[in-house]
Short mmCIF file of C-alpha atoms and ligand atoms in Angstrom, two decimals:
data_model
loop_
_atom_site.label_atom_id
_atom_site.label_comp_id
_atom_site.label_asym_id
_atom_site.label_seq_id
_atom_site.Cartn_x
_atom_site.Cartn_y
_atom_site.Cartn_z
CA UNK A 1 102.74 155.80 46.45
CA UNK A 2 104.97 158.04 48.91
CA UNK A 3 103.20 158.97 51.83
CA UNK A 4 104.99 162.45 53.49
CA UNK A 5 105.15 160.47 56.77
CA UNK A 6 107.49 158.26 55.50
CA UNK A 7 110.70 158.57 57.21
CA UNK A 8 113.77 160.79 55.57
CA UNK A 9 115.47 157.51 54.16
CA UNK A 10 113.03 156.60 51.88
CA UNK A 11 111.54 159.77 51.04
CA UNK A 12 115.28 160.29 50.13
CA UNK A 13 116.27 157.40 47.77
CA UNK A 14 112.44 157.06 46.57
CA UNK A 15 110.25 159.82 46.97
CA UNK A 16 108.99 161.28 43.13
CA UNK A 17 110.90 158.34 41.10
CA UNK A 18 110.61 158.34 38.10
CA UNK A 19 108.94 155.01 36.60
CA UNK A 20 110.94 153.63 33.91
CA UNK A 21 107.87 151.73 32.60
CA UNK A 22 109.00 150.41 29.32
CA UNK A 23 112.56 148.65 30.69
CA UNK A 24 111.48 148.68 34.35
CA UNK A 25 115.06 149.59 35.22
CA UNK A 26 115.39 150.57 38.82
CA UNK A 27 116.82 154.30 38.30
CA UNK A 28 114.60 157.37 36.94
CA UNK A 29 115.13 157.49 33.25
CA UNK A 30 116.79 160.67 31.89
CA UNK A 31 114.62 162.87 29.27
CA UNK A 32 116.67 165.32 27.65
CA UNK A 33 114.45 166.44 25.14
CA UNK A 34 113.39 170.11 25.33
CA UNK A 35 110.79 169.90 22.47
CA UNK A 36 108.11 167.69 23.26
CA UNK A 37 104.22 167.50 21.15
CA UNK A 38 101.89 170.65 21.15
CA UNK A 39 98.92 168.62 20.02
CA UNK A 40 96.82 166.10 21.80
CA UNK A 41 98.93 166.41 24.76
CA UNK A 42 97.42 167.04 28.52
CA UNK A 43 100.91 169.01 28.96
CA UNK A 44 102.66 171.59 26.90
CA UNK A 45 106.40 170.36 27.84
CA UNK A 46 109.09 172.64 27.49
CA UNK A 47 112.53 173.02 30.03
CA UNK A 48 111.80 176.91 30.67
CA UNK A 49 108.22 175.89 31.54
CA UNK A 50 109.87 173.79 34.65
CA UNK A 51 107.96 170.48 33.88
CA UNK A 52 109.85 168.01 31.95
CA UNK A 53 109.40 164.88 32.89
CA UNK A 54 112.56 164.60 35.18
CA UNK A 55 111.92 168.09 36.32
CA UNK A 56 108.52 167.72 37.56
CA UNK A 57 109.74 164.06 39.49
CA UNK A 58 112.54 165.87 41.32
CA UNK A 59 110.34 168.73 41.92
CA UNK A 60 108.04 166.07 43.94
CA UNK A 61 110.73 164.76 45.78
CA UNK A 62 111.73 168.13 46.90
CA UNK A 63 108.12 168.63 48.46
CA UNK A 64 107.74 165.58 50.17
CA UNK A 65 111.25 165.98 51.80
CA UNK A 66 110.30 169.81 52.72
CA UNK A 67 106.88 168.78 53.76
CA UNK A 68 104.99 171.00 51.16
CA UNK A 69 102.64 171.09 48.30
CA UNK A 70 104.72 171.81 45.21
CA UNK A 71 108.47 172.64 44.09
CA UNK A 72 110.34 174.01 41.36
CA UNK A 73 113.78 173.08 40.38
CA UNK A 74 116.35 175.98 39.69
CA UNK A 75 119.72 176.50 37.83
CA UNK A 76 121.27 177.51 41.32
CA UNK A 77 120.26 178.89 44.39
CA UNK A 78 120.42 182.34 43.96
CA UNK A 79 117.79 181.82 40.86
CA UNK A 80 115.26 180.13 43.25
CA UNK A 81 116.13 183.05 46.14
CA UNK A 82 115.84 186.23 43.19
CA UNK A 83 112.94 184.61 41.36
CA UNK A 84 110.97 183.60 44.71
CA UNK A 85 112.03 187.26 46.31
CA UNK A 86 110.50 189.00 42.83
CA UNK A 87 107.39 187.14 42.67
CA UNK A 88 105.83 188.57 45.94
CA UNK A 89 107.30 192.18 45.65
CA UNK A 90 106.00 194.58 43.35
CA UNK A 91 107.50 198.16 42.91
CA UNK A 92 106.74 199.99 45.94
CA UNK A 93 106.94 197.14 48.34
CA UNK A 94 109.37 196.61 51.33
CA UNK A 95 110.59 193.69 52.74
CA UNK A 96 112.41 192.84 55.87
CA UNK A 97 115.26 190.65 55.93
CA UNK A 98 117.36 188.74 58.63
CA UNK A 99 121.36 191.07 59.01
CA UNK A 100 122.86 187.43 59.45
CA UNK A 101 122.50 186.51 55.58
CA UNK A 102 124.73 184.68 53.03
CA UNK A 103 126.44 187.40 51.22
CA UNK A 104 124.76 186.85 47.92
CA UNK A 105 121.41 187.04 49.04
CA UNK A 106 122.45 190.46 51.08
CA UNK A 107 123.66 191.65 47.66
CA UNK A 108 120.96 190.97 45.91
CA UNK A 109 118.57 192.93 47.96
CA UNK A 110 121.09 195.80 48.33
CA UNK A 111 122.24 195.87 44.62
CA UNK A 112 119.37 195.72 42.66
CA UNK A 113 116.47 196.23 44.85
CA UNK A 114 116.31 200.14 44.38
CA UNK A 115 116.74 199.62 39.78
CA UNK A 116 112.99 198.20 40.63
CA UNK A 117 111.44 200.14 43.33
CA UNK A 118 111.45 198.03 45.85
CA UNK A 119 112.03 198.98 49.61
CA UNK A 120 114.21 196.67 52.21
CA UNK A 121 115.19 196.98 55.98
CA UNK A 122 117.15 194.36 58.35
CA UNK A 123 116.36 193.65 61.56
CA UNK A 124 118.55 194.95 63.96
CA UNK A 125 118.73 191.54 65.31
CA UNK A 126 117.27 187.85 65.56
CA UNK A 127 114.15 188.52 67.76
CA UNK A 128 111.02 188.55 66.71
CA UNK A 129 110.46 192.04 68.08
CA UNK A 130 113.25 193.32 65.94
CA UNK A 131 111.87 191.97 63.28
CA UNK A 132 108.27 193.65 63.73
CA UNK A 133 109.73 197.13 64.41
CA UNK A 134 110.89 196.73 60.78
CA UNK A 135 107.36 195.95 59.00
CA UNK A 136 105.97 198.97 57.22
CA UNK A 137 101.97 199.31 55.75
CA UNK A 138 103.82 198.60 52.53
CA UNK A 139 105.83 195.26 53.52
CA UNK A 140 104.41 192.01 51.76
CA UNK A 141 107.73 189.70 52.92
CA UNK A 142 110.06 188.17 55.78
CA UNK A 143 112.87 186.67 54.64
CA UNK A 144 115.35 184.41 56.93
CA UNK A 145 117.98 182.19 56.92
CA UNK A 146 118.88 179.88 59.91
CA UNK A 147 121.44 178.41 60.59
CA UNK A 148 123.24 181.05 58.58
CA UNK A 149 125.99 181.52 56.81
CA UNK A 150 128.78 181.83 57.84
CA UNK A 151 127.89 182.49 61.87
CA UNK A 152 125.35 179.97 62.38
CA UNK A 153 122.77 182.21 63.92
CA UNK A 154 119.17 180.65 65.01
CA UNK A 155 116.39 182.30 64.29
CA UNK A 156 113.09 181.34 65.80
CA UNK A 157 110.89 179.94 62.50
CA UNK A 158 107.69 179.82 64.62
CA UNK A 159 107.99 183.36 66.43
CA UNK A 160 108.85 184.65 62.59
CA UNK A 161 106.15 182.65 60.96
CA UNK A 162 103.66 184.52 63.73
CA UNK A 163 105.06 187.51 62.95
CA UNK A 164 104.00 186.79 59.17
CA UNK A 165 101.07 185.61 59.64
CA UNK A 166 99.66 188.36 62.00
CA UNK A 167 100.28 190.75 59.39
CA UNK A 168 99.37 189.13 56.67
CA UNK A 169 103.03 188.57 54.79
CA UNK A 170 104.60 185.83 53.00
CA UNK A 171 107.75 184.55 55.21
CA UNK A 172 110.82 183.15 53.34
CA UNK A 173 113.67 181.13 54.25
CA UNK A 174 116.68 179.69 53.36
CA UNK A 175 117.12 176.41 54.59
CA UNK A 176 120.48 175.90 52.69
CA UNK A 177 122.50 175.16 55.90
CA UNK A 178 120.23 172.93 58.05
CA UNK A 179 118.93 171.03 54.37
CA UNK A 180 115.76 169.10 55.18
CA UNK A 181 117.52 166.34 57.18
CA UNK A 182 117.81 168.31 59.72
CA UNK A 183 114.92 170.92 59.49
CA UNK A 184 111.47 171.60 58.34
CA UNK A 185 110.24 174.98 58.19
CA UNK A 186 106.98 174.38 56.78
CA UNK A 187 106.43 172.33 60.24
CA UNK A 188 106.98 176.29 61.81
CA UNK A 189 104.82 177.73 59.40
CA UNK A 190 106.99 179.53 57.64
CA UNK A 191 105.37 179.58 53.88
CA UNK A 192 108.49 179.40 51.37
CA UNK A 193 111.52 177.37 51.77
CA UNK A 194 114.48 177.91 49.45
CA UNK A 195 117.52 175.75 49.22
CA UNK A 196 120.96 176.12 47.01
CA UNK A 197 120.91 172.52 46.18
CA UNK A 198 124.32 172.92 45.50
CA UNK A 199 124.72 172.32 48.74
CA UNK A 200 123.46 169.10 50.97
CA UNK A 201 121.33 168.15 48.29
CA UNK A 202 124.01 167.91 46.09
CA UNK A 203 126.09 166.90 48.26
CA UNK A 204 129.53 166.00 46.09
CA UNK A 205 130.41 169.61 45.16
CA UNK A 206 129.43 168.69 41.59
CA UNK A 207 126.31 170.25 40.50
CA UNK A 208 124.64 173.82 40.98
CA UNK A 209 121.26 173.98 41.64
CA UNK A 210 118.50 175.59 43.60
CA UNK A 211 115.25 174.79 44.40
CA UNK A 212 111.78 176.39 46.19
CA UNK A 213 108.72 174.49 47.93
CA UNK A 214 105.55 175.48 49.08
CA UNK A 215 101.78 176.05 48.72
CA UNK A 216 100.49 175.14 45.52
CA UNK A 217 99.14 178.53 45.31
CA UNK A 218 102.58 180.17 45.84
CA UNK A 219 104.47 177.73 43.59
CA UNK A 220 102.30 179.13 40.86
CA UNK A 221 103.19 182.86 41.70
CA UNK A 222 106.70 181.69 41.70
CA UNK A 223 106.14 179.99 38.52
CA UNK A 224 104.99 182.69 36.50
CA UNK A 225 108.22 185.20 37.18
CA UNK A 226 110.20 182.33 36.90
CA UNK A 227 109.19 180.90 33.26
CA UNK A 228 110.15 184.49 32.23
CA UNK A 229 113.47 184.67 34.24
CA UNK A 230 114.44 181.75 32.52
CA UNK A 231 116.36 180.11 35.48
CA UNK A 232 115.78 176.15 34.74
CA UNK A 233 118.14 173.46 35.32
CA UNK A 234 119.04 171.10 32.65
CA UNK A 235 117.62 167.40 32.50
CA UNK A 236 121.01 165.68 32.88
CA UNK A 237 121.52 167.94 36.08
CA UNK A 238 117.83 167.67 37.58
CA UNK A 239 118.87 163.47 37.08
CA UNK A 240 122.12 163.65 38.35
CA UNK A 241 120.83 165.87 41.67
CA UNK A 242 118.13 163.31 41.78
CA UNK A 243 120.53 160.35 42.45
CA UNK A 244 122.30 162.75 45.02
CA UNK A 245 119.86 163.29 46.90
CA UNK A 246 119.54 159.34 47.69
CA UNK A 247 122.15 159.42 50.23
CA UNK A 248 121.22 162.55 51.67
CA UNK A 249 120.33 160.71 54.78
CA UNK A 250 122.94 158.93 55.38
CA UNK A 251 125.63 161.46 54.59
CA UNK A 252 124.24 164.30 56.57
CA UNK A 253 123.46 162.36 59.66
CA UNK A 254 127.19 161.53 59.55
CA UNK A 255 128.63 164.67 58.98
CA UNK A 256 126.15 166.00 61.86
CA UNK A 257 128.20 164.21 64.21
CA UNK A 258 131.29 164.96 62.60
CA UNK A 259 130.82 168.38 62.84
CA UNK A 260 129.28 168.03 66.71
CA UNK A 261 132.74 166.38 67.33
CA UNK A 262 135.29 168.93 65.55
CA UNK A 263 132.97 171.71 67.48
CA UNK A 264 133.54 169.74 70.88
CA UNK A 265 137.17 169.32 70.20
CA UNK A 266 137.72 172.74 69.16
CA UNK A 267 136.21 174.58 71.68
CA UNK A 268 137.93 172.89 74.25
CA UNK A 269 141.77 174.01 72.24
CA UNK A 270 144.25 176.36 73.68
CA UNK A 271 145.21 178.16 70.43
CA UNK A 272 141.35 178.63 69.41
CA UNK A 273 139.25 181.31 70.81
CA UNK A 274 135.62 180.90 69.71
CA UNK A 275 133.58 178.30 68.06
CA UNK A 276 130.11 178.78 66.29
CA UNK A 277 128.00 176.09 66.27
CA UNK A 278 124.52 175.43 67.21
CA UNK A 279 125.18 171.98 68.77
CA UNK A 280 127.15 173.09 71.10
CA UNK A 281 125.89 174.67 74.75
CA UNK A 282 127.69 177.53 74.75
CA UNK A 283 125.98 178.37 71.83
CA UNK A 284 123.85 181.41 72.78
CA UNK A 285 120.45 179.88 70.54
CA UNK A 286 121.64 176.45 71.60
CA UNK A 287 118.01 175.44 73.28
CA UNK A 288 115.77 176.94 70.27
CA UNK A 289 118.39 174.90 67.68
CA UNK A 290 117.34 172.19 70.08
CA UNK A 291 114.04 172.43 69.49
CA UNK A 292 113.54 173.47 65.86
CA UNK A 293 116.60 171.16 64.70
CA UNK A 294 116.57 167.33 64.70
CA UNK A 295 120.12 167.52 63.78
CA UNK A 296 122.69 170.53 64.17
CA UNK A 297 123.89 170.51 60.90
CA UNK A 298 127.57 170.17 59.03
CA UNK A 299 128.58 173.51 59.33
CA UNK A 300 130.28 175.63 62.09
CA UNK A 301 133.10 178.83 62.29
CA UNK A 302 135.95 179.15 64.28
CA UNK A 303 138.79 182.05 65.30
CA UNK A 304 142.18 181.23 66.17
CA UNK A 305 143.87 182.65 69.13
CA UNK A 306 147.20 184.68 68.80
CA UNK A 307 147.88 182.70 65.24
CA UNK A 308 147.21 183.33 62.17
CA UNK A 309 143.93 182.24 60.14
CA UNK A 310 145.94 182.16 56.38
CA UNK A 311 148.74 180.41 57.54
CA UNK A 312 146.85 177.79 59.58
CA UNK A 313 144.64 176.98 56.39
CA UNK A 314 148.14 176.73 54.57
CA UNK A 315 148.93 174.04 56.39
CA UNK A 316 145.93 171.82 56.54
CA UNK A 317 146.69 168.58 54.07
CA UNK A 318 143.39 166.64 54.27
CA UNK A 319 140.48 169.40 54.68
CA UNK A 320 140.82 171.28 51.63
CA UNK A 321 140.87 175.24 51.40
CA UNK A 322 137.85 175.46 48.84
CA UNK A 323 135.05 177.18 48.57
CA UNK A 324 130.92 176.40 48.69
CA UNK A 325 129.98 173.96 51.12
CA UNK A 326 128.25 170.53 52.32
CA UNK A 327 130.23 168.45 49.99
CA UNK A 328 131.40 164.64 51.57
CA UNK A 329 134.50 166.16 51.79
CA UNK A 330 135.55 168.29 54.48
CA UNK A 331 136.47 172.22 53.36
CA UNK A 332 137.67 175.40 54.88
CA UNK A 333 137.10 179.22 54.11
CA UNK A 334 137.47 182.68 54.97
CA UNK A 335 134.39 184.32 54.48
CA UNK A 336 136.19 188.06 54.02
CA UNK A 337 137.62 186.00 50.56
CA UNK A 338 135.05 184.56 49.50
CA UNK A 339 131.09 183.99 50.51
CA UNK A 340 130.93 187.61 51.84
CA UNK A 341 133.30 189.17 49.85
CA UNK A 342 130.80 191.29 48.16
CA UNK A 343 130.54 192.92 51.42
CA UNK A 344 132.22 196.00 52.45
CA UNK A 345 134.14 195.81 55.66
CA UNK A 346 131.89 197.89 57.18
CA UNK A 347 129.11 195.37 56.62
CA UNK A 348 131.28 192.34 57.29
CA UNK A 349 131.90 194.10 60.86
CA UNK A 350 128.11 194.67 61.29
CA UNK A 351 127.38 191.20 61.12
CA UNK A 352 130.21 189.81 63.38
CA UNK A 353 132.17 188.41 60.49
CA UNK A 354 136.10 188.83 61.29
CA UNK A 355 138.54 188.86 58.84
CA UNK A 356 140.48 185.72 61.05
CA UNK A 357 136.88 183.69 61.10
CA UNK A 358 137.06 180.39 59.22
CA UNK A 359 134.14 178.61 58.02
CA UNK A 360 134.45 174.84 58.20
CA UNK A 361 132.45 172.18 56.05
CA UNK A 362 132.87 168.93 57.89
CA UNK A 363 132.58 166.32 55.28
CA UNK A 364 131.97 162.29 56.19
CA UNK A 365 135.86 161.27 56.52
CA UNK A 366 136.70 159.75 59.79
CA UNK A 367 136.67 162.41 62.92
CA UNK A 368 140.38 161.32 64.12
CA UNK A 369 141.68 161.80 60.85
CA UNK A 370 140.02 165.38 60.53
CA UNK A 371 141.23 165.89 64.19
CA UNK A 372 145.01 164.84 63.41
CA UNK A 373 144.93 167.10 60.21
CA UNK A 374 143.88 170.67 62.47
CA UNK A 375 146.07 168.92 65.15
CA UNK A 376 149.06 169.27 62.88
CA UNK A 377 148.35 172.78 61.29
CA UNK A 378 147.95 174.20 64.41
CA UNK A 379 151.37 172.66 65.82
CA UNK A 380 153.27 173.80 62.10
CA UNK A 381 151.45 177.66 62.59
CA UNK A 382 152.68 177.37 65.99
CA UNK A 383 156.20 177.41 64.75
CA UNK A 384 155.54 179.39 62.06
CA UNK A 385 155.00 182.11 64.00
CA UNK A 386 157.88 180.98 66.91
CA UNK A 387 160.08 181.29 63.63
CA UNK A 388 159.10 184.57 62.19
CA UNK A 389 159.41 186.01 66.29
CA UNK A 390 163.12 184.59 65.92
N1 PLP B 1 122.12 180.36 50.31
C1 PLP B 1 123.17 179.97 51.05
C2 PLP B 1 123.01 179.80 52.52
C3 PLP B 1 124.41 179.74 50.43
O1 PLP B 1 125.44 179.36 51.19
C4 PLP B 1 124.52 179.92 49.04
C5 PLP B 1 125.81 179.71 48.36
O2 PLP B 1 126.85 179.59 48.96
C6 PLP B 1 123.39 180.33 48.31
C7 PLP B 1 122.20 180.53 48.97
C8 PLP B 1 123.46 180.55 46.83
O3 PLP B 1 123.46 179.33 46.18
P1 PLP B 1 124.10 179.07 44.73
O4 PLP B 1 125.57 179.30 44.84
O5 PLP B 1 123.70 177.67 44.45
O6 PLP B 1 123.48 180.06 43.80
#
């Protein structure tokens, strides 16, 4: 029996096993089936319905490591964001949503929001006052995301949760960035906590996934849009994120201080101009990170200074130019290309993206080999740029 209290280790490699009670082998075993018995059954199984056998273990382990009641297991992230988003807002409802957001989510909400009636506003910014000058008589929904992507913003869970609670709304967030290593927002009281679990939880940039845990109660609200969206993840995927998830621990506690070491060492280098990163204390929401974070996380942003972002990525040998996120190995984007593409530049400006800010994934190779790879981009741009003066 898993007790939540256990510490992340454990609730990481054994939290919702699987019993393999006819071989006793020491792994889950994989059920592919998606047509199980209608009669004399307790459950009616069926993939759609989100509780196969390996679906309905994972989903366990996903509440015990998020510190809630109940989980479902999504085909990717933006299926457990949509579906969770849909299932509290009706036609004529508004929401109000954190600017700082991943650029899917953000175009989402502004894509198809209006096709179904439904009203949205972003706070102007992170406080919680901002936040409650948005909230109409018809709003039913918060929605965050911190750290986010790609700016690693903090938002204050508890002053949001509050907010939520004072008026009687459901508060959301995506917890893709911190992953539950380093962050619990049902500990806040925030009520619904999404993840892409094609991130941390994934871990090997491998599978795509999503997942959602709460309430009981709001699991089954979830539920019932999502058996009719239809966005379930295949058995051999909900087993193969399973067995990722064992070394959670252990990989994001590394990259933590990877990426608290790569902040350090760029922030203190002549040809870079600003660093985002939550561990760091020139981070303006460094103290509230401190206290709603036991870990700062694998992901931070940078700007060069006087040289130029493309051609500095160019040169980069071991981090790879790639997009997503959070795998063990260490990866580099620009946002304007990819994540917030989707964006107009108007939009990307809002938000403080630049089109020269890169978004770095430290993986869990060693920090002086990561250090020695920027050291020698930044030395080849250097006379790249010398060159093209000439
Ligand atoms: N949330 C965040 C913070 C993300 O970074 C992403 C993807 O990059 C998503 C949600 C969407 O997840 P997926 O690509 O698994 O649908």
């Amino acid at each position: 029996m898993i007790k939540k209290e256990q510490g992340i280790n454990t609730l990481c490699t054994h939290a919702g096993e699987l019993k393999d009670q006819q071989f006793k082998g020491a792994v889950s075993p994989l059920y592919m089936s998606t047509s199980y018995a209608f009669e004399d059954v307790e459950v009616k199984r069926y993939p759609r319905y989100f509780n196969t056998p390996n679906q309905q273990a994972l989903a366990l382990k996903m509440a015990a490591l998020e510190h809630g009641e109940a989980a479902l297991i999504f085909g990717s992230g933006m299926a457990a964001v949509s579906t969770s988003l849909m299932a509290f807002l009706h036609k004529g409802d508004h929401v109000v949503l954190q600017k700082t957001l991943y650029g899917g989510t953000s175009n989402l909400v502004v894509e198809e929001f209006k096709k179904f009636g439904i009203e949205f506003s972003f706070a102007k910014d992170l406080s919680a006052e901002a936040f409650e000058k948005e909230i109409r008589k018809n709003t039913k929904v918060i929605y965050i995301e911190t750290p986010s992507n790609p700016l690693l913003t903090i938002t204050d869970m508890e002053a949001v949760a509050g907010l939520a609670k004072k008026h009687g709304l459901v508060s959301m967030i995506d917890n893709t960035f911190a992953s539950p290593v380093n962050q619990n927002p049902v500990d806040f009281g925030i009520d619904v906590v999404i993840h892409s679990a094609t991130k941390y939880m994934g871990g090997h940039s491998d599978i795509l996934a999503g997942t959602v845990i709460s309430s009981e109660e709001k699991i089954d609200t979830i539920f019932q849009m999502a058996k009719n969206f239809g966005g379930s993840l295949s058995d051999f995927t909900v087993w193969l994120l399973e067995r990722s998830i064992k070394t959670m621990g252990i990989r994001v506690k590394t990259q933590n201080e990877n990426a608290q070491r790569m902040a350090e060492f760029l922030e203190q280098h002549e040809f870079v101009a600003k660093v985002y990163y939550p561990g760091l204390k020139s981070h303006p929401d460094h103290e509230l990170a401190k206290r709603q974070m036991k870990g700062f996380g694998g992901m931070l942003s940078f700007e060069l200074k006087g040289l130029d972002a493309a051609v500095f990525m160019k040169y980069l040998k071991l981090i790879k130019p790639s997009m997503s996120l959070a795998g063990v190995e260490s990866t580099i984007l620009s946002p304007t290309k990819t994540s917030h593409a989707l964006l107009t530049p108007e939009e990307r400006e809002e938000q403080g993206i630049s089109d020269g800010l890169m978004r770095f994934s430290v993986g869990i190779e060693e920090p002086e080999d990561l250090i020695a790879d920027i050291e020698q981009a930044l030395e080849e741009t250097r006379k790249d740029m010398l060159d093209v003066r000439i």
